[in-house]
């Protein structure tokens, strides 16, 4: 059974208007999502809070236990001249004493605790966060993360 649909001029105009509204709404929403978020006045001095955790991978090969440690995420990004609060939570491993090379920052991460270091980066660059316990392959390393200052 075939149905024949007859559209009159008013229906065509209505459908055209509906289609135009849907297209314009979609374009407006897409445009709004591509705009950078407007920061409130004085937000430049707000502290940047960055989060990392410690992690561990283990495996067995030829009856030998293999393990490696890491920071997750491996890279965090901060803005130059804006105060930073770097929070590193200890998930695996008992202790991870670390240094942030080039920023003269030291600390130690303990399992089940969060270590917080506060600083204001003065220069743009890439700074290595290096665990001193896991510095080479014999100790499950290198355990290195990166702080990128823009």
PDB file of N, CA and C in Angstrom, residues 88-127:
ATOM      1  N   UNK A  88      50.614  15.438  45.192  1.00  0.00           N
ATOM      2  CA  UNK A  88      50.982  14.107  44.704  1.00  0.00           C
ATOM      3  C   UNK A  88      50.548  13.083  45.747  1.00  0.00           C
ATOM      4  N   UNK A  89      49.646  12.192  45.340  1.00  0.00           N
ATOM      5  CA  UNK A  89      49.121  11.165  46.251  1.00  0.00           C
ATOM      6  C   UNK A  89      49.885   9.862  46.078  1.00  0.00           C
ATOM      7  N   UNK A  90      50.260   9.261  47.199  1.00  0.00           N
ATOM      8  CA  UNK A  90      50.983   7.990  47.180  1.00  0.00           C
ATOM      9  C   UNK A  90      50.022   6.818  47.103  1.00  0.00           C
ATOM     10  N   UNK A  91      50.057   6.085  46.016  1.00  0.00           N
ATOM     11  CA  UNK A  91      49.190   4.919  45.833  1.00  0.00           C
ATOM     12  C   UNK A  91      50.006   3.635  45.982  1.00  0.00           C
ATOM     13  N   UNK A  92      51.119   3.559  45.299  1.00  0.00           N
ATOM     14  CA  UNK A  92      51.970   2.367  45.345  1.00  0.00           C
ATOM     15  C   UNK A  92      53.358   2.746  45.852  1.00  0.00           C
ATOM     16  N   UNK A  93      54.028   1.783  46.440  1.00  0.00           N
ATOM     17  CA  UNK A  93      55.372   2.022  46.961  1.00  0.00           C
ATOM     18  C   UNK A  93      55.277   2.703  48.318  1.00  0.00           C
ATOM     19  N   UNK A  94      56.182   2.379  49.218  1.00  0.00           N
ATOM     20  CA  UNK A  94      56.115   2.944  50.565  1.00  0.00           C
ATOM     21  C   UNK A  94      56.555   4.399  50.610  1.00  0.00           C
ATOM     22  N   UNK A  95      57.631   4.732  49.890  1.00  0.00           N
ATOM     23  CA  UNK A  95      58.163   6.092  49.948  1.00  0.00           C
ATOM     24  C   UNK A  95      58.788   6.467  48.609  1.00  0.00           C
ATOM     25  N   UNK A  96      58.540   7.688  48.202  1.00  0.00           N
ATOM     26  CA  UNK A  96      59.102   8.212  46.956  1.00  0.00           C
ATOM     27  C   UNK A  96      59.657   9.608  47.210  1.00  0.00           C
ATOM     28  N   UNK A  97      60.912   9.726  47.712  1.00  0.00           N
ATOM     29  CA  UNK A  97      61.514  11.054  47.811  1.00  0.00           C
ATOM     30  C   UNK A  97      61.768  11.563  46.391  1.00  0.00           C
ATOM     31  N   UNK A  98      61.457  12.852  46.148  1.00  0.00           N
ATOM     32  CA  UNK A  98      61.567  13.371  44.793  1.00  0.00           C
ATOM     33  C   UNK A  98      62.176  14.767  44.781  1.00  0.00           C
ATOM     34  N   UNK A  99      62.637  15.154  43.599  1.00  0.00           N
ATOM     35  CA  UNK A  99      63.103  16.526  43.347  1.00  0.00           C
ATOM     36  C   UNK A  99      62.438  17.003  42.061  1.00  0.00           C
ATOM     37  N   UNK A 100      62.183  18.297  41.995  1.00  0.00           N
ATOM     38  CA  UNK A 100      61.762  18.909  40.731  1.00  0.00           C
ATOM     39  C   UNK A 100      62.981  19.671  40.239  1.00  0.00           C
ATOM     40  N   UNK A 101      63.637  19.078  39.257  1.00  0.00           N
ATOM     41  CA  UNK A 101      64.901  19.625  38.763  1.00  0.00           C
ATOM     42  C   UNK A 101      64.695  20.994  38.137  1.00  0.00           C
ATOM     43  N   UNK A 102      65.561  21.926  38.499  1.00  0.00           N
ATOM     44  CA  UNK A 102      65.504  23.279  37.955  1.00  0.00           C
ATOM     45  C   UNK A 102      64.655  24.233  38.775  1.00  0.00           C
ATOM     46  N   UNK A 103      63.884  23.713  39.730  1.00  0.00           N
ATOM     47  CA  UNK A 103      63.059  24.578  40.585  1.00  0.00           C
ATOM     48  C   UNK A 103      63.495  24.515  42.045  1.00  0.00           C
ATOM     49  N   UNK A 104      64.507  23.687  42.348  1.00  0.00           N
ATOM     50  CA  UNK A 104      65.024  23.552  43.701  1.00  0.00           C
ATOM     51  C   UNK A 104      63.920  23.182  44.694  1.00  0.00           C
ATOM     52  N   UNK A 105      63.079  22.230  44.293  1.00  0.00           N
ATOM     53  CA  UNK A 105      61.976  21.761  45.136  1.00  0.00           C
ATOM     54  C   UNK A 105      62.214  20.296  45.448  1.00  0.00           C
ATOM     55  N   UNK A 106      62.061  19.934  46.736  1.00  0.00           N
ATOM     56  CA  UNK A 106      62.216  18.552  47.174  1.00  0.00           C
ATOM     57  C   UNK A 106      61.014  18.175  48.023  1.00  0.00           C
ATOM     58  N   UNK A 107      60.723  16.893  48.064  1.00  0.00           N
ATOM     59  CA  UNK A 107      59.638  16.400  48.902  1.00  0.00           C
ATOM     60  C   UNK A 107      59.700  14.893  48.981  1.00  0.00           C
ATOM     61  N   UNK A 108      58.736  14.317  49.689  1.00  0.00           N
ATOM     62  CA  UNK A 108      58.656  12.870  49.797  1.00  0.00           C
ATOM     63  C   UNK A 108      57.189  12.472  49.808  1.00  0.00           C
ATOM     64  N   UNK A 109      56.872  11.445  49.032  1.00  0.00           N
ATOM     65  CA  UNK A 109      55.505  10.948  48.908  1.00  0.00           C
ATOM     66  C   UNK A 109      55.431   9.626  49.659  1.00  0.00           C
ATOM     67  N   UNK A 110      54.429   9.477  50.522  1.00  0.00           N
ATOM     68  CA  UNK A 110      54.234   8.236  51.265  1.00  0.00           C
ATOM     69  C   UNK A 110      52.930   7.584  50.840  1.00  0.00           C
ATOM     70  N   UNK A 111      52.917   6.255  50.871  1.00  0.00           N
ATOM     71  CA  UNK A 111      51.735   5.488  50.500  1.00  0.00           C
ATOM     72  C   UNK A 111      50.556   5.877  51.400  1.00  0.00           C
ATOM     73  N   UNK A 112      49.415   6.160  50.763  1.00  0.00           N
ATOM     74  CA  UNK A 112      48.206   6.513  51.492  1.00  0.00           C
ATOM     75  C   UNK A 112      48.118   7.971  51.910  1.00  0.00           C
ATOM     76  N   UNK A 113      49.102   8.775  51.542  1.00  0.00           N
ATOM     77  CA  UNK A 113      49.105  10.197  51.925  1.00  0.00           C
ATOM     78  C   UNK A 113      49.279  11.064  50.693  1.00  0.00           C
ATOM     79  N   UNK A 114      48.924  12.338  50.845  1.00  0.00           N
ATOM     80  CA  UNK A 114      49.107  13.305  49.766  1.00  0.00           C
ATOM     81  C   UNK A 114      50.145  14.332  50.200  1.00  0.00           C
ATOM     82  N   UNK A 115      51.167  14.484  49.378  1.00  0.00           N
ATOM     83  CA  UNK A 115      52.205  15.487  49.610  1.00  0.00           C
ATOM     84  C   UNK A 115      51.853  16.724  48.791  1.00  0.00           C
ATOM     85  N   UNK A 116      51.935  17.900  49.423  1.00  0.00           N
ATOM     86  CA  UNK A 116      51.608  19.152  48.749  1.00  0.00           C
ATOM     87  C   UNK A 116      52.851  20.031  48.747  1.00  0.00           C
ATOM     88  N   UNK A 117      53.253  20.474  47.551  1.00  0.00           N
ATOM     89  CA  UNK A 117      54.335  21.454  47.438  1.00  0.00           C
ATOM     90  C   UNK A 117      53.773  22.687  46.739  1.00  0.00           C
ATOM     91  N   UNK A 118      54.093  23.849  47.295  1.00  0.00           N
ATOM     92  CA  UNK A 118      53.597  25.117  46.743  1.00  0.00           C
ATOM     93  C   UNK A 118      54.775  25.946  46.250  1.00  0.00           C
ATOM     94  N   UNK A 119      54.607  26.565  45.107  1.00  0.00           N
ATOM     95  CA  UNK A 119      55.659  27.384  44.516  1.00  0.00           C
ATOM     96  C   UNK A 119      55.043  28.238  43.415  1.00  0.00           C
ATOM     97  N   UNK A 120      55.817  29.200  42.939  1.00  0.00           N
ATOM     98  CA  UNK A 120      55.403  30.030  41.805  1.00  0.00           C
ATOM     99  C   UNK A 120      56.495  29.925  40.745  1.00  0.00           C
ATOM    100  N   UNK A 121      56.220  29.261  39.619  1.00  0.00           N
ATOM    101  CA  UNK A 121      57.255  29.124  38.577  1.00  0.00           C
ATOM    102  C   UNK A 121      57.528  30.474  37.914  1.00  0.00           C
ATOM    103  N   UNK A 122      58.799  30.833  37.835  1.00  0.00           N
ATOM    104  CA  UNK A 122      59.176  32.134  37.292  1.00  0.00           C
ATOM    105  C   UNK A 122      59.568  32.079  35.817  1.00  0.00           C
ATOM    106  N   UNK A 123      59.947  30.880  35.356  1.00  0.00           N
ATOM    107  CA  UNK A 123      60.398  30.721  33.971  1.00  0.00           C
ATOM    108  C   UNK A 123      59.607  29.613  33.278  1.00  0.00           C
ATOM    109  N   UNK A 124      59.282  29.835  32.009  1.00  0.00           N
ATOM    110  CA  UNK A 124      58.642  28.792  31.206  1.00  0.00           C
ATOM    111  C   UNK A 124      59.663  27.693  30.931  1.00  0.00           C
ATOM    112  N   UNK A 125      59.180  26.479  30.785  1.00  0.00           N
ATOM    113  CA  UNK A 125      60.078  25.370  30.482  1.00  0.00           C
ATOM    114  C   UNK A 125      59.475  24.045  30.887  1.00  0.00           C
ATOM    115  N   UNK A 126      60.264  22.990  30.712  1.00  0.00           N
ATOM    116  CA  UNK A 126      59.851  21.643  31.093  1.00  0.00           C
ATOM    117  C   UNK A 126      60.762  21.207  32.225  1.00  0.00           C
ATOM    118  N   UNK A 127      60.147  20.869  33.356  1.00  0.00           N
ATOM    119  CA  UNK A 127      60.881  20.503  34.552  1.00  0.00           C
ATOM    120  C   UNK A 127      60.597  19.039  34.903  1.00  0.00           C
TER     121      UNK A 127
END
